[in-house]
Coordinates of C-alpha atoms in Angstrom, one line a residue:
X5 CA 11.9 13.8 5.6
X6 CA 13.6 15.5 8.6
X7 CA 11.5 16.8 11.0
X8 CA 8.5 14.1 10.0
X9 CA 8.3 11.9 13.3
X10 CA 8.0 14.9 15.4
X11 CA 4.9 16.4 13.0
X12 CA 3.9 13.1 13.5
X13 CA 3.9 12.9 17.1
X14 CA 2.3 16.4 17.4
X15 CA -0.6 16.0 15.0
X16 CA -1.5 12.2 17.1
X17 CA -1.0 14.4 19.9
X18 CA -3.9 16.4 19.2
X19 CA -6.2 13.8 18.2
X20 CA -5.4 14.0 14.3
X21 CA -4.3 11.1 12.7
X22 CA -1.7 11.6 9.4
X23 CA -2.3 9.6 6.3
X24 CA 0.9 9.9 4.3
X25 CA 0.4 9.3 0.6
X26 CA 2.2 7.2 -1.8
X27 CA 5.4 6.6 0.9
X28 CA 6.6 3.9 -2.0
X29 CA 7.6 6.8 -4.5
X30 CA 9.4 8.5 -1.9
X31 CA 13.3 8.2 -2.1
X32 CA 14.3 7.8 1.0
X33 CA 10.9 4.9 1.4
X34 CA 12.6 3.1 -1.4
X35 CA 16.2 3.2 -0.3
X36 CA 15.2 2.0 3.5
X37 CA 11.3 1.1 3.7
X38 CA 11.6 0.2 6.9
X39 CA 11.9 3.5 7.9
X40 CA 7.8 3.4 7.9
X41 CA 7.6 1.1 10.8
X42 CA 8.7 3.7 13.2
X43 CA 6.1 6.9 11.1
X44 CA 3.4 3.9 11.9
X45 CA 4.3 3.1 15.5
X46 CA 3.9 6.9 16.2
X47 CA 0.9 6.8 14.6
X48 CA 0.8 7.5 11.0
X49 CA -1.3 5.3 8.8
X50 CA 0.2 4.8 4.9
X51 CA -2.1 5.3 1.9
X52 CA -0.6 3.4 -1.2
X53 CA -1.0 4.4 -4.8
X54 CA -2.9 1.9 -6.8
X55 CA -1.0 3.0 -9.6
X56 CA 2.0 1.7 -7.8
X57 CA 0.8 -2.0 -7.7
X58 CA 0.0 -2.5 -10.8
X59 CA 3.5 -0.9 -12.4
X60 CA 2.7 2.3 -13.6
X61 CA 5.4 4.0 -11.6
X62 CA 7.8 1.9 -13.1
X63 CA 9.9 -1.0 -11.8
X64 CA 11.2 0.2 -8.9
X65 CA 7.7 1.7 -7.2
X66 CA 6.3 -2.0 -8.3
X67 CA 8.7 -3.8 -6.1
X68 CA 8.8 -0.9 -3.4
X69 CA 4.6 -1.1 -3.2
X70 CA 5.1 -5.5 -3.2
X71 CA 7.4 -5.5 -0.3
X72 CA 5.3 -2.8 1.6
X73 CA 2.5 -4.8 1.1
X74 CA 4.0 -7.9 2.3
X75 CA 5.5 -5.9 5.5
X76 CA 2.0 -5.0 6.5
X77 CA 2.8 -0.9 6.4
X78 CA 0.4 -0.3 4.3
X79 CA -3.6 0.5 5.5
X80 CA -5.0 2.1 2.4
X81 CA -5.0 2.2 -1.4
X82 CA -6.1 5.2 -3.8
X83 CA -5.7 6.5 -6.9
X84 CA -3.7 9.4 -7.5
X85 CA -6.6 10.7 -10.0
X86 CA -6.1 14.5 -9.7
X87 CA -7.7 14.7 -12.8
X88 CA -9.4 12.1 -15.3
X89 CA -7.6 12.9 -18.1
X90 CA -3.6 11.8 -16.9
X91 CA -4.9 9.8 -14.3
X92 CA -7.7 7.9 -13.8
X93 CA -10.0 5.9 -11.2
X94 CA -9.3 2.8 -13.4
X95 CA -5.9 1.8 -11.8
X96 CA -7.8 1.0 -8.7
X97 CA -10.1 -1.5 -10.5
X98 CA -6.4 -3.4 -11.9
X99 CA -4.9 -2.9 -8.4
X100 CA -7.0 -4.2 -6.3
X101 CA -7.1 -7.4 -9.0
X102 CA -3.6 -7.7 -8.2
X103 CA -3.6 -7.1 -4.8
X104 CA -6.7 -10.2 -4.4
X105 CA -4.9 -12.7 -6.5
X106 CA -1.7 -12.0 -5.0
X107 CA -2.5 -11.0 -0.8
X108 CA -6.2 -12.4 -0.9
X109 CA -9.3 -11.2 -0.5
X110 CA -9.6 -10.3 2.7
X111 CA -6.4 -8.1 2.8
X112 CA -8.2 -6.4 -1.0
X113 CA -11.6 -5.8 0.9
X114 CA -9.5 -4.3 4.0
X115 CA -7.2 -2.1 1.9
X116 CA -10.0 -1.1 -0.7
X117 CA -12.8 -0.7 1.2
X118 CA -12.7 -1.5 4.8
X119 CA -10.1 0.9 5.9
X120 CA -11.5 4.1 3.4
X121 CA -14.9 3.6 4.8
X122 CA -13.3 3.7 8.5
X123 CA -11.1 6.7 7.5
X124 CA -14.4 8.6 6.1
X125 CA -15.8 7.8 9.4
X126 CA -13.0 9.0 11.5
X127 CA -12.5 5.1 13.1
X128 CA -9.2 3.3 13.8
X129 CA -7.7 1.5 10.8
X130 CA -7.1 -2.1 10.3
X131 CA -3.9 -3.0 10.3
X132 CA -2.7 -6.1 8.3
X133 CA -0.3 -8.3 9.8
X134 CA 3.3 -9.0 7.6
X135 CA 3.3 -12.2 5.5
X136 CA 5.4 -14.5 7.2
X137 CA 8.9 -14.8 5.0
X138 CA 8.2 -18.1 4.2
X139 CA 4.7 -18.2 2.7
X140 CA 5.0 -17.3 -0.8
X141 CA 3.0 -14.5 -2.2
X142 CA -0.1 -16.0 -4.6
X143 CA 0.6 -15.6 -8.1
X144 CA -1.7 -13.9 -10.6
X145 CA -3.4 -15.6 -13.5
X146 CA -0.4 -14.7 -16.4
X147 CA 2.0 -16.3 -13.8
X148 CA 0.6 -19.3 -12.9
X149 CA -0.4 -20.0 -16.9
X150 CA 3.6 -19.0 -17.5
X151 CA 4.8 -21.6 -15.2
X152 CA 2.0 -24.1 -16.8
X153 CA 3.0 -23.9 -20.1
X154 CA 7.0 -24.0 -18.9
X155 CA 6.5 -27.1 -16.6
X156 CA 4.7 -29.2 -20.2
X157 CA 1.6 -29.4 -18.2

């Protein structure tokens, strides 16, 4: 959005550090996600919806969330439970599944709990490093049976 690196800057600038939440459903995130390196650099830490990993934003926020994910831009995950009737705590249960059989468990325990804990206790977040390009992602369970079955073995 116009006018965020400036906000940005001025709220870092007086000792308040921005948490922008769900950048993946954002249009202009989707269209050009590198646009976050530069909100990060200033200082702006991304909170992801866990509803995003595990598809229930539909298609486009799935792949948006993945390649976030694998670019390192993202520091936390929540749910977007503003109620428990539409939406629920249970998303986060499913997306951090995902997010340990597909990043590992370190970068699950650092996005789930880790960096919320730091957040609550007004410390510096952990950043995750990108995935190198060439080191495939881990695949969940219902992929690795898929290709099981496919391959005769």
């Amino acid at each position: 959005p116009p006018g965020l690196p400036e906000a940005i800057f001025q709220l870092v600038r007086r000792k308040i550090i921005p948490i922008l939440a769900h950048p993946e459903r954002n249009h202009e995130v989707q269209r050009k996600p590198q646009v976050l390196a530069e909100w990060i650099r200033l200082g702006c830490m991304m909170q992801m919806d866990a509803g995003s990993i595990t598809g229930e934003f539909g298609r486009k926020c799935l792949r948006v969330s993945a390649q976030l994910l694998r670019l390192g831009y993202i520091h936390l995950v929540a749910s977007d439970a503003h109620d428990c009737v539409q939406r629920n705590f249970y998303s986060l249960v499913r997306a951090r599944r995902e997010v340990e059989n597909n990043y590992g468990p370190e970068w699950a325990r650092r996005l789930f709990i880790d960096n919320p804990q730091q957040t609550l206790a007004g410390e510096l977040l952990i950043q995750l490093p990108p995935l190198a390009p060439d080191k495939p992602l881990r695949t969940n369970l219902i992929q690795r049976i898929s290709a099981k079955l496919k391959s005769g073995g």
